[in-house]
Every structure is written in structure tokens, then in C-alpha cells.
Short mmCIF file of C-alpha atoms in Angstrom, two decimals:
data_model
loop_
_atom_site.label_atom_id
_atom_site.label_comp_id
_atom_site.label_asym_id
_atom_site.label_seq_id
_atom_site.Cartn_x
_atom_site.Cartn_y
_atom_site.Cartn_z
CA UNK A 208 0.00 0.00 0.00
CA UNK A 209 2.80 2.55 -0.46
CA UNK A 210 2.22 5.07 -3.43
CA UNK A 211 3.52 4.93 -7.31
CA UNK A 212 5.30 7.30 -9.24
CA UNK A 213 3.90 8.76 -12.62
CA UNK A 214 7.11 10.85 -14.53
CA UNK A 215 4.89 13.25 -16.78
CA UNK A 216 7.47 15.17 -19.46
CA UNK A 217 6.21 18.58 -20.56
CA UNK A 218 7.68 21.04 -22.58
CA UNK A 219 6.56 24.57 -21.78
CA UNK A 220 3.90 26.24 -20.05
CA UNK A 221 0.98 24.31 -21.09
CA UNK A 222 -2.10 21.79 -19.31
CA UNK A 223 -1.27 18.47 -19.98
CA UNK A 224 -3.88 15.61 -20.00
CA UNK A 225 -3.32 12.98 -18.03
CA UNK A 226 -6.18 11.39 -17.16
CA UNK A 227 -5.01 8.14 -19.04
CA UNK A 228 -1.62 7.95 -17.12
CA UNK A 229 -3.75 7.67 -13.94
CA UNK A 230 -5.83 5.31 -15.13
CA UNK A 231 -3.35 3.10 -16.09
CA UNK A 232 -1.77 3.92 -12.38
CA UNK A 233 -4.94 2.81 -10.89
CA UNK A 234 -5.34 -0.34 -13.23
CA UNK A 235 -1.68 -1.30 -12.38
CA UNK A 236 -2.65 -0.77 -8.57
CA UNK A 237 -5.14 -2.90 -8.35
CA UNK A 238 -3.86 -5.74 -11.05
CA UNK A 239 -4.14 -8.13 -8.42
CA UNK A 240 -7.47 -8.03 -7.13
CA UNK A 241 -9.02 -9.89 -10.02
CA UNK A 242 -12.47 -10.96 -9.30
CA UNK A 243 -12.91 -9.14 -6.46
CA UNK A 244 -14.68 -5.49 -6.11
CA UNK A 245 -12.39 -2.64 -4.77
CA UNK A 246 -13.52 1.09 -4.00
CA UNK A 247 -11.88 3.11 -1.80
CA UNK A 248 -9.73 6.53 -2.66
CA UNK A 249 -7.48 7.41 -5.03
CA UNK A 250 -5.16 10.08 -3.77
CA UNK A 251 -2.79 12.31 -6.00
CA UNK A 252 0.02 15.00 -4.99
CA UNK A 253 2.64 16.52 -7.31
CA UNK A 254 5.97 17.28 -5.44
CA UNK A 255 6.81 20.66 -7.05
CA UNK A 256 5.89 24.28 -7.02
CA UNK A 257 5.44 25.59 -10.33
CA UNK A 258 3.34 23.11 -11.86
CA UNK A 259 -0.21 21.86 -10.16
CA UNK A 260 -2.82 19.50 -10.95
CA UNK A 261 -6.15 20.51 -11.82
CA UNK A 262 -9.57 18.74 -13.13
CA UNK A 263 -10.90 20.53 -16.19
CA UNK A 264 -12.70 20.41 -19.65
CA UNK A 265 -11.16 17.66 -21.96
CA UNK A 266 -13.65 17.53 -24.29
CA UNK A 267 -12.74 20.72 -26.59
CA UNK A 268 -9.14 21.46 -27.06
CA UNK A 269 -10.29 25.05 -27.39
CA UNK A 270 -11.12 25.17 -23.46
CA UNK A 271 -8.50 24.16 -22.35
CA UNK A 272 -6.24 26.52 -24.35
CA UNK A 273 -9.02 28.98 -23.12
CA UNK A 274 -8.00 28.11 -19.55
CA UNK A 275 -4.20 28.26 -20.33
CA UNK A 276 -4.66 31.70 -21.35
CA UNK A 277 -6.47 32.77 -18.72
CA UNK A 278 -3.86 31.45 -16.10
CA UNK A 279 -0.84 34.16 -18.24
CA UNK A 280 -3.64 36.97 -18.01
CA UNK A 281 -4.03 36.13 -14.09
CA UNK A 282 -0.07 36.56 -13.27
CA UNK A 283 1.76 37.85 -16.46
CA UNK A 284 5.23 37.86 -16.35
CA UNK A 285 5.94 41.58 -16.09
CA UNK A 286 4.09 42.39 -12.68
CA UNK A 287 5.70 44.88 -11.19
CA UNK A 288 6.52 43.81 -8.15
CA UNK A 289 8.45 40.38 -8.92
CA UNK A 290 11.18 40.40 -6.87
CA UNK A 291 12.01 36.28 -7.58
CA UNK A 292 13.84 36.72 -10.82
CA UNK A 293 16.72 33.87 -10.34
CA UNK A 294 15.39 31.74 -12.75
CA UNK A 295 14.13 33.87 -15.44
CA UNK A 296 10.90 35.56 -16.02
CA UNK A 297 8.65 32.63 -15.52
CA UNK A 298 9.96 31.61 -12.43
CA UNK A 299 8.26 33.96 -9.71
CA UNK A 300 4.52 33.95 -12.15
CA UNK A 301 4.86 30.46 -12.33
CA UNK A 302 4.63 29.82 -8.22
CA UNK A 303 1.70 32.22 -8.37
CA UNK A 304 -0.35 30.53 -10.87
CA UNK A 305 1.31 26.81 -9.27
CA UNK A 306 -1.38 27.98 -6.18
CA UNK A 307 -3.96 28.98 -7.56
CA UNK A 308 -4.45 25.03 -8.69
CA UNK A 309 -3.97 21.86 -6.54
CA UNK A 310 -1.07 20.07 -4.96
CA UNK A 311 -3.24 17.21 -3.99
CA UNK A 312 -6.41 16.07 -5.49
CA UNK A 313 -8.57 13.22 -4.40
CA UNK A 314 -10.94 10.85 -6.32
CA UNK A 315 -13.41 8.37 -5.28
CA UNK A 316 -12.36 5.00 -6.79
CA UNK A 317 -15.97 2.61 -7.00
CA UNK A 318 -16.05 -1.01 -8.54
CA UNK A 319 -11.96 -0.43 -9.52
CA UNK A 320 -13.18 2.69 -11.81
CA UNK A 321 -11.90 6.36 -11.43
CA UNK A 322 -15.35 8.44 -11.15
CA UNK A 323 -14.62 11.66 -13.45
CA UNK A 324 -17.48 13.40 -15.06
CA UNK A 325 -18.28 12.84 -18.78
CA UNK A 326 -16.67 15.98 -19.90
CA UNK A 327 -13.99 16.06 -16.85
CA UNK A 328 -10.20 15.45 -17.25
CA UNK A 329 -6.75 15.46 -15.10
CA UNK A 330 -4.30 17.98 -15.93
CA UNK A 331 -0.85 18.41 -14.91
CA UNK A 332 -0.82 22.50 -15.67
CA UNK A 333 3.19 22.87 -16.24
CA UNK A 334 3.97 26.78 -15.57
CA UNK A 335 7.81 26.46 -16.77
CA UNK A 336 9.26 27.46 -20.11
CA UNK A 337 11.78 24.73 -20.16
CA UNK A 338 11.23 20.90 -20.60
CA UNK A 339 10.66 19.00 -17.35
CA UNK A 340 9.81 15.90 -15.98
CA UNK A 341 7.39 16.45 -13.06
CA UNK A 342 6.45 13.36 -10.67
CA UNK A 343 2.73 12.84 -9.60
CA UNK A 344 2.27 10.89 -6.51
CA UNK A 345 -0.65 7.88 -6.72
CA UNK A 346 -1.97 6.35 -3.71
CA UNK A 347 -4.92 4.57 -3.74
CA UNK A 348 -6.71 3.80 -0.08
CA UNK A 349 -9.02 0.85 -0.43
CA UNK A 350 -12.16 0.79 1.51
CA UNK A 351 -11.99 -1.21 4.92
CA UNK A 352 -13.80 -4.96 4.13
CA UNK B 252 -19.17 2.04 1.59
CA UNK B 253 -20.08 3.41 -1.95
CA UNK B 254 -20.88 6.46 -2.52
CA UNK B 255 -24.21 8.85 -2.56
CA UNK B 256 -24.82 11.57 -4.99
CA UNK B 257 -26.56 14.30 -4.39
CA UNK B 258 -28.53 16.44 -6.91
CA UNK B 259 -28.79 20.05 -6.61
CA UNK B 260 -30.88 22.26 -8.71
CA UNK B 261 -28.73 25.73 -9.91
CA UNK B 262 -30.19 28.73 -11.41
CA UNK B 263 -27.90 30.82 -13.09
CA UNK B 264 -24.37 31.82 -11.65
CA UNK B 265 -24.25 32.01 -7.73
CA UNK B 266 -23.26 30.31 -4.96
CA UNK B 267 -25.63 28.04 -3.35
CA UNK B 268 -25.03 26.82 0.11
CA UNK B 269 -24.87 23.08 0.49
CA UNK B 270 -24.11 22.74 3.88
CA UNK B 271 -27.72 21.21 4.83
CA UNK B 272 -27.49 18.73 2.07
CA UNK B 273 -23.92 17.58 2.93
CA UNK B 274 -24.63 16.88 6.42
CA UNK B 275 -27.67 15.31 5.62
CA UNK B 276 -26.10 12.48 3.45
CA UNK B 277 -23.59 12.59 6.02
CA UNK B 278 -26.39 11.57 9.00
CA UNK B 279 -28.12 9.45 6.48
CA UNK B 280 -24.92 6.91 5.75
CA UNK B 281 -24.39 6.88 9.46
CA UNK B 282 -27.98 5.72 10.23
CA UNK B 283 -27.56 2.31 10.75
CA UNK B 284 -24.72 3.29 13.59
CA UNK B 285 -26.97 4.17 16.32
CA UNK B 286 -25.09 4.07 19.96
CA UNK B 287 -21.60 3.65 18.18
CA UNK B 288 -19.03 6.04 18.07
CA UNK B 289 -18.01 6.66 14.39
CA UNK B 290 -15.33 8.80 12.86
CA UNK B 291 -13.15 9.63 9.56
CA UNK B 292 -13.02 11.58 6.56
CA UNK B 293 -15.81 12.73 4.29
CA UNK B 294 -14.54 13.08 0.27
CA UNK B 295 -16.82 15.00 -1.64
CA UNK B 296 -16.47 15.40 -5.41
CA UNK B 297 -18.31 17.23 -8.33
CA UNK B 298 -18.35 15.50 -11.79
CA UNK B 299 -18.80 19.40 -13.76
CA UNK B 300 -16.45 21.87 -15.32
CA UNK B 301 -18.46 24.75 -14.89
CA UNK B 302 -18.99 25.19 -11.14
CA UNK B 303 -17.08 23.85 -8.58
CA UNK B 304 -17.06 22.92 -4.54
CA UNK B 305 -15.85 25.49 -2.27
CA UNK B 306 -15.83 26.47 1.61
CA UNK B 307 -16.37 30.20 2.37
CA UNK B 308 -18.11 32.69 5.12
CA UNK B 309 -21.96 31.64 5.55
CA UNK B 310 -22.54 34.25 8.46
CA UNK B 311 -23.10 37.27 6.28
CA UNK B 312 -25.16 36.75 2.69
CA UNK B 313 -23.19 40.28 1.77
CA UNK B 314 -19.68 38.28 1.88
CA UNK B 315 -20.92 35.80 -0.42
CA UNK B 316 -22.12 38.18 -2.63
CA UNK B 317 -19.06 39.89 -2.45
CA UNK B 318 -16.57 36.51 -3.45
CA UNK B 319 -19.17 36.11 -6.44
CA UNK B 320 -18.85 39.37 -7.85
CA UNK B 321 -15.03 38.58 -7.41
CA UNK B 322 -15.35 35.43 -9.90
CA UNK B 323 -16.84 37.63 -12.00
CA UNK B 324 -14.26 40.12 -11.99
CA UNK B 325 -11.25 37.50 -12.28
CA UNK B 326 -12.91 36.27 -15.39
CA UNK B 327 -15.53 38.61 -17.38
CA UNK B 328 -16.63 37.27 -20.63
CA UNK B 329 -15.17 39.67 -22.91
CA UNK B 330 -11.58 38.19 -22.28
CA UNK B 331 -10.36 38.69 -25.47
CA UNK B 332 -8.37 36.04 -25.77
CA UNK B 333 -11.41 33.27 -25.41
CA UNK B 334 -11.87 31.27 -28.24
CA UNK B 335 -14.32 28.82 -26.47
CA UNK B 336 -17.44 29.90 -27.31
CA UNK B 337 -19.58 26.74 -28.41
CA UNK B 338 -22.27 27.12 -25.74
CA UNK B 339 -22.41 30.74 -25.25
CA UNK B 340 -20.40 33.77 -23.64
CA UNK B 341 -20.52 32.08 -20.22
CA UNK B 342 -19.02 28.96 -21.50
CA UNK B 343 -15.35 29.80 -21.69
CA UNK B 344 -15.13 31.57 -18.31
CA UNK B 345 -17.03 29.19 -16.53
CA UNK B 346 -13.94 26.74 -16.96
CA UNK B 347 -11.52 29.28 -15.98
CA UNK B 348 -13.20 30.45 -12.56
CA UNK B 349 -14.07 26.26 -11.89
CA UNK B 350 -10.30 25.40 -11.85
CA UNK B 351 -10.24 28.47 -9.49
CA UNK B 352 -11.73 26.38 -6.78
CA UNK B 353 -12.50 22.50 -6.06
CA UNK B 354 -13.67 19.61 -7.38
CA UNK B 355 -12.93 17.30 -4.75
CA UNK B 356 -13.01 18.35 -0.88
CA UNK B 357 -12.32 16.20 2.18
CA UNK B 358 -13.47 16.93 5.57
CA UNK B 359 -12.54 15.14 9.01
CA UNK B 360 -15.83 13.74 10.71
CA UNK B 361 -15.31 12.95 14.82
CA UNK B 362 -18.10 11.42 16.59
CA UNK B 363 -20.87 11.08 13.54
CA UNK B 364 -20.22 15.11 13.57
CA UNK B 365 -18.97 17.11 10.33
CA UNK B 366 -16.38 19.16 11.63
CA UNK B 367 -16.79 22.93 9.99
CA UNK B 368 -15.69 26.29 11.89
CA UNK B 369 -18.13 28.37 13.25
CA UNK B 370 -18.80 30.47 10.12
CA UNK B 371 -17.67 28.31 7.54
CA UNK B 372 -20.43 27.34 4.93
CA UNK B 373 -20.06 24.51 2.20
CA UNK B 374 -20.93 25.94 -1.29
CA UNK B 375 -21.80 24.99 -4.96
CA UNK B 376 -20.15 27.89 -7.18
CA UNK B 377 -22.31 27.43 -10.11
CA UNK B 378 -20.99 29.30 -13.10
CA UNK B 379 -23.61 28.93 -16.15
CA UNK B 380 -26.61 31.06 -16.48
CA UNK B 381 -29.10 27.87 -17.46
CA UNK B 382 -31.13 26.04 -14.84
CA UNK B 383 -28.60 23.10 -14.39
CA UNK B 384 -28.93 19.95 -12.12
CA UNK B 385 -25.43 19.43 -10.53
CA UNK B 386 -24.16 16.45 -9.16
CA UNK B 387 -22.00 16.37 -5.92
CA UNK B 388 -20.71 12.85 -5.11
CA UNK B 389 -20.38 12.01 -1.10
CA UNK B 390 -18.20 9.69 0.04
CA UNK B 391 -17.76 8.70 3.98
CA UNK B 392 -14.47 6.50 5.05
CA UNK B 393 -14.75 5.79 8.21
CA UNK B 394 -11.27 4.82 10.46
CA UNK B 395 -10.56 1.77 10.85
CA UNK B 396 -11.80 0.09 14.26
CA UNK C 156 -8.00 8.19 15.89
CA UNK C 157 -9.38 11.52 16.04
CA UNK C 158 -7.76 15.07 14.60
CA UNK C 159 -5.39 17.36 16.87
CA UNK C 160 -5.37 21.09 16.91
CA UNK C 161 -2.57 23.04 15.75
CA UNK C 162 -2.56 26.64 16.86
CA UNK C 163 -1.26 28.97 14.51
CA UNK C 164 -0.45 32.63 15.75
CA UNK C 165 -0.19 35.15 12.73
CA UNK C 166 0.48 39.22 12.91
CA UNK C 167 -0.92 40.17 9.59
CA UNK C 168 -1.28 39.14 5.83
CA UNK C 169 1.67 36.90 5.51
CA UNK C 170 2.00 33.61 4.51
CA UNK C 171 3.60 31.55 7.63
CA UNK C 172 5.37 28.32 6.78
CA UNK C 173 3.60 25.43 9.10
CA UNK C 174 5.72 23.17 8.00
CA UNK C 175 7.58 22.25 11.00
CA UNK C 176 4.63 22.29 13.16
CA UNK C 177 2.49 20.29 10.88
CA UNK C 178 5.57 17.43 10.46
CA UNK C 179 5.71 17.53 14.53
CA UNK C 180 2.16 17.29 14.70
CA UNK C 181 2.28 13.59 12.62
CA UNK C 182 5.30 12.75 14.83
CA UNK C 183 3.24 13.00 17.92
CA UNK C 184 0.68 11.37 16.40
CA UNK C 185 3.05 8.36 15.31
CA UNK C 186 4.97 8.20 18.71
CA UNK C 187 3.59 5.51 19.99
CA UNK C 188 4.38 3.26 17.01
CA UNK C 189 7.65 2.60 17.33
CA UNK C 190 9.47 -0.30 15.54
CA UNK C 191 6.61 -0.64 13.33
CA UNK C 192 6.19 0.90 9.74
CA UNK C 193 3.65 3.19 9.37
CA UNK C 194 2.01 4.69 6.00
CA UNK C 195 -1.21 6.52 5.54
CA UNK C 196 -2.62 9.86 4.62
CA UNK C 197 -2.24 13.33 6.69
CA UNK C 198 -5.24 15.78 6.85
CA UNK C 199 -5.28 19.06 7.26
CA UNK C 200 -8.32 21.18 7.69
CA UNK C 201 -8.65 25.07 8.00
CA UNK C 202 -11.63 26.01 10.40
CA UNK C 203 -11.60 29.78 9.29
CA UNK C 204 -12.67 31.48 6.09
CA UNK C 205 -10.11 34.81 6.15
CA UNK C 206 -6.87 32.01 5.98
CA UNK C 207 -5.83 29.46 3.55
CA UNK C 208 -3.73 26.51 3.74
CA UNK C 209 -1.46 26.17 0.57
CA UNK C 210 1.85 24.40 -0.33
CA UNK C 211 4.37 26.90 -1.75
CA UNK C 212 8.18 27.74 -2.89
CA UNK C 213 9.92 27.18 0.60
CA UNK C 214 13.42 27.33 -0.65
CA UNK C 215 14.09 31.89 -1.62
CA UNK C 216 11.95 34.05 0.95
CA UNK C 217 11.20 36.23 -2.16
CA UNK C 218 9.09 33.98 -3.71
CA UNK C 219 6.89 33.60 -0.89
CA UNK C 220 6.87 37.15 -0.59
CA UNK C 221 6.06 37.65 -4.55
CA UNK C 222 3.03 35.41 -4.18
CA UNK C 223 1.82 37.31 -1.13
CA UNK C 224 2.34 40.41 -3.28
CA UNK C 225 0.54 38.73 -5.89
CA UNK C 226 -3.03 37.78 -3.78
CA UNK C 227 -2.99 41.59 -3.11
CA UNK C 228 -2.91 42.25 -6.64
CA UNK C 229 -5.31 40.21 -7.32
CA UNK C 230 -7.83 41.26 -4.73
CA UNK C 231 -7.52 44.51 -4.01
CA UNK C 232 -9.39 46.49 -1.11
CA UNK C 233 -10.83 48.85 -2.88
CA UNK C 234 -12.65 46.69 -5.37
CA UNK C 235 -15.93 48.92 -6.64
CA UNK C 236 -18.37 46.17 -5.72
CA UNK C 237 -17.45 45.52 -2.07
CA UNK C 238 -20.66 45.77 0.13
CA UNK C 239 -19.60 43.58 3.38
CA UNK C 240 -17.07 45.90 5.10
CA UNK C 241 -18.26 45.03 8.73
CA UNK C 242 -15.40 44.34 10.42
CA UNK C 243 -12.65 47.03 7.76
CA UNK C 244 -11.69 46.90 4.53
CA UNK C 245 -9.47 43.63 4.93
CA UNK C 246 -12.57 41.76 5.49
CA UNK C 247 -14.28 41.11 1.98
CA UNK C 248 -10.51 40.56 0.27
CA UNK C 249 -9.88 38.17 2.58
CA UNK C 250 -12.43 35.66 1.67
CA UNK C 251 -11.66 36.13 -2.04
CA UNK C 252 -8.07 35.49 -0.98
CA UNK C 253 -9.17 32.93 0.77
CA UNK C 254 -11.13 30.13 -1.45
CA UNK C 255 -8.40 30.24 -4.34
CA UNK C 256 -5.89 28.71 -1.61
CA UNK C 257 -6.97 25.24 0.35
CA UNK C 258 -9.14 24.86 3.48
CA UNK C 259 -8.11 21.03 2.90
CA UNK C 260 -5.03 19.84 1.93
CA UNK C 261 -4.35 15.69 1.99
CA UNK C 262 -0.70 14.43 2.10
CA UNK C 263 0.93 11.19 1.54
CA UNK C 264 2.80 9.59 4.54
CA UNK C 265 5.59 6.76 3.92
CA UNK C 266 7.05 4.79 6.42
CA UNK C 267 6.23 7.78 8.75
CA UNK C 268 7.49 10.62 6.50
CA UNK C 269 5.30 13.03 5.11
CA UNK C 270 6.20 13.35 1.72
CA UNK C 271 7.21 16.74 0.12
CA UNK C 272 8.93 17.65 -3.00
CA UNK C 273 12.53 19.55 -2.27
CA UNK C 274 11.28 22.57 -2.58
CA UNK C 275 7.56 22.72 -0.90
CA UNK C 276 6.67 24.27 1.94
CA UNK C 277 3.19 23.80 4.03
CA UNK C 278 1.82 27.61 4.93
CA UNK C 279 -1.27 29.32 6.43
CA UNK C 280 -1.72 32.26 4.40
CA UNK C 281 -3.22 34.84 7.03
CA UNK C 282 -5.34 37.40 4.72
CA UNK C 283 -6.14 39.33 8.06
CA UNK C 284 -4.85 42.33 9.81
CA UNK C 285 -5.11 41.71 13.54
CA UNK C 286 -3.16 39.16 15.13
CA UNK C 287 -4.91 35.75 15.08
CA UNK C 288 -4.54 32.15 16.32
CA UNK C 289 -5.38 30.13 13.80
CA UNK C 290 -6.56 26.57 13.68
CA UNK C 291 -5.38 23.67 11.63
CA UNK C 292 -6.89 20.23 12.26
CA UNK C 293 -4.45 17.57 11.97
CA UNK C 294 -5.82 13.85 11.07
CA UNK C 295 -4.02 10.88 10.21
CA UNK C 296 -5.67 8.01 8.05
CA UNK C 297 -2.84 4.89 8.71
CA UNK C 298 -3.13 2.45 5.79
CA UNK C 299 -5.08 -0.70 6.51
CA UNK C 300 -2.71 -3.08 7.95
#
């Protein structure tokens, strides 16, 4: 019952869907309870502090890029009172925006299936220029039989 | 130890208090626990992309008032960079201001008892001007005895 | 199994990094299990609505500081459509401030370590004035053994 390690590669400040990497997660989890029903709690957290997590629209590209944009209106990169500079212009904007979205998410896990919404998907919203690979954190906490 | 949904009817952009409902289903999946002593964590989770959970001040109807017109003002329609516009001019920004706050909250239950500070509220931020029915998923895990 | 109370003094809208105090908090919780291994999930809860919980840059003081800077930017106090000014003009900002940071926050615990990327840091973000105590609840969900 420890936790797994997804290694998500991004390239520049965009959302990333990644709603099939935690379904496979979850799948892989839970590859030995064949036969029998599990539900319980499926518990994410990303370890760094300019990229977050977030559940959005994954139906129309258009929305998320919609969302994207919204996130460099919020905190552009010319604000004038940035004082955390040492990495380059995205560095301070991109621990602003990193808050605004989630560290941790949780998701109710019923019958061994992820519940998500018909139009819902997991992001990994990546606030960096450069390429990265972030780590999100999978759990999953069965219910008590 | 599934889960309950519960169904509440929106109209138009607003917060609606939930706090009622939630401890409702909470009293209602401990009903068969009479004379026992039960604790743990309540998940709940909202399958939508246009509104989203949140916790905020349910003393004073003026502060809610206040943290809607905020949404609004984060995220007007006329952002001209919104390209999103299949289901209308509240479409786009209804994303943007969901991601804002939560799908998925957890909340520590002691003794059968949902613990919530004094003027804490639960809320639905609904962020669409039609009459929706939302869906808000409640799931109870008690600790392990 | 139930939650403990951490009491969080603050003097003013700063973000205060509770990391040291939550990570105690799980110690004392764990004390008595020495020898054995011990994995789970840590929750926090946030009984106020005028604070946040939120995981941030721990690592250059200046980035917390430029994401405090940045919440004021974003809500201002002299917003035009501010009606609930009860208790001064810090009061309506700091519920905006307050639900786009966590009231919940859940945290993966290995073999008695809460897990935390290099750089994160657990703070209350204190969106008030006056000097407060603040309370975090602190409940942890061992894994099923």
C-alpha cells in the first residue's frame, strides 16, 4: 500500500492531460485483485511548485487553451513587483499561478473505476518554459472490508 | 461504503449553500450506527467543469455576494483572448473560474459530527446562467476500528 | 483516531510556513508506534474562512513574498463592488483570498514521513490584519494493515 510514481514530461507552459496515465496507475494498482470489487480513494500530490494539478474540460481542445490563457492573463510575467527573478521571467509567475491550482487532489475509486465526469479530465498544468519531468504521486486507499 | 450523490438544482451563476445537504447524506450513511461512536473523513467530489465545490463565510449573505462578484471580476466574458465559445459567452469563463476552486473536498468527521468552523459554509459555485442539475458525489471513510 | 489542533499565531497578511509544526504534529501522532512501519494519509483542515492553507516555494523568501504580493494584486481592497465591510476593509478581500488557496489539503505519509517535494513548503496564508490564532486540524488516516 505505499504510493507509485507517474514521470509526466512537458515542454513549456501548457495543461497536460493525463487522465489516461492515472488510469493506467490505478489499473496497475489494483492488477491483483481480479475478481474481487475494490472502491476506496485514489489520492494524487505533485511534489513541485510551479506546476499543479487541476480537473478541467477535456472535451474541446479550445477550453483548455481557453484556460491556459487565462492562467498568463491572471499573473503575467511583467508584474511589477516580482522580486524572484533567479530563474528567469517565468519563475516567480509560475509559483503564483502553481497555487492557484492543486497540490493534492482526491478521487473516489468505485467497482476499480476512477469516477470523473463525462466531460472532466486530469491535468498536470506545467507553468515552466523549459522541458521537465514532473512526478505525480498515486496512492490509492481501499475501503476497509 | 459506496458512494451517494446528491442532486442540486442551480439557477444561473451564484453560490448556493450546500451545507444542509452535505450533512444530511452525512447523517443518512451513518444511520444504521446508532449508539456507536463513528469517525473519519468525508470526500466529496463534483463531476462538472463549470462550477465547482468550495468552503467560504456563511454568516453574512453580503460576503458571499461579495466573493461572487469577485469570480466575475477575475474572469468577465469579454476576455479577449477566449476562443471557447460553443455554448455561449458564459461557457469559456465558466472553466476558468471552476479550476479556481474545487472539485474534490475532504473533511474530518469525529463522533458522527462534520467538523466545519463556526462560520464556515459549504458551497456549490455554479458558473452557467441555465437552470442546471449538478451532481455532488459524497463519500464517507470511516477509520478503521 | 481523532484530529489534533494546531494553533497557529499570525500578525498580519503573511503567509507563515507550518511546516515544521504540521511534520511535529504527525510525529506526535506516530509516537507511539515505534518499531513498526507506518504509511497513511495526513489531513489538514482550516476552520476559518479569512486564511488558507497552501503548499508553496519554501526554498528563496522572495518567492513567498512575490506570491503574497501577488493575492494583493489580485484582490484589491478597494474593489468597486465591495458591500460587506463590517469588520474594515481587509474583510471582503480576505475571503476572495481565501477560497483560491486550500481549506483542505491531503498528504501522503511513507514509512512515517510526510512526503514533500525539495522545494515545498506547508503555509497558512493569514489574509487578516489583527493578530490571530489560527486553527489547523491535523488527522491521520494509517493504511489498513
Amino acid at each position: 500500500m505505499a504510493y507509485t510514481t507517474l514521470h509526466i514530461p512537458t515542454s513549456g507552459e501548457r495543461f497536460y492531460n493525463i487522465t489516461e496515465n492515472v488510469k493506467n496507475a490505478l489499473e496497475n494498482i489494483l492488477k491483483d485483485s481480479e475478481g474481487k470489487s475494490v472502491s476506496g480513494v485514489l489520492h494524487l500530490f505533485t511534489t513541485h511548485t510551479s506546476c499543479s494539478l487541476t480537473i478541467s474540460e477535456a472535451y474541446d481542445p479550445a477550453a483548455a487553451k481557453d484556460v491556459e490563457s487565462f492562467f498568463k492573463h491572471l499573473a503575467p510575467r511583467n508584474l511589477g513587483f516580482i522580486t524572484h527573478t533567479d530563474e528567469g521571467e517565468d519563475d516567480s509567475p509560475s509559483h503564483m499561478k502553481s497555487v492557484l491550482l492543486n497540490q493534492a487532489l482526491s478521487f473516489i475509486v468505485e467497482d476499480k473505476k476512477l469516477i470523473l465526469g463525462t466531460w472532466q479530465g486530469i491535468y498536470l498544468a506545467e507553468f515552466r518554459d523549459a522541458n521537465k519531468k514532473r512526478e505525480v504521486l498515486v496512492k490509492f486507499v481501499p475501503d476497509q472490508t
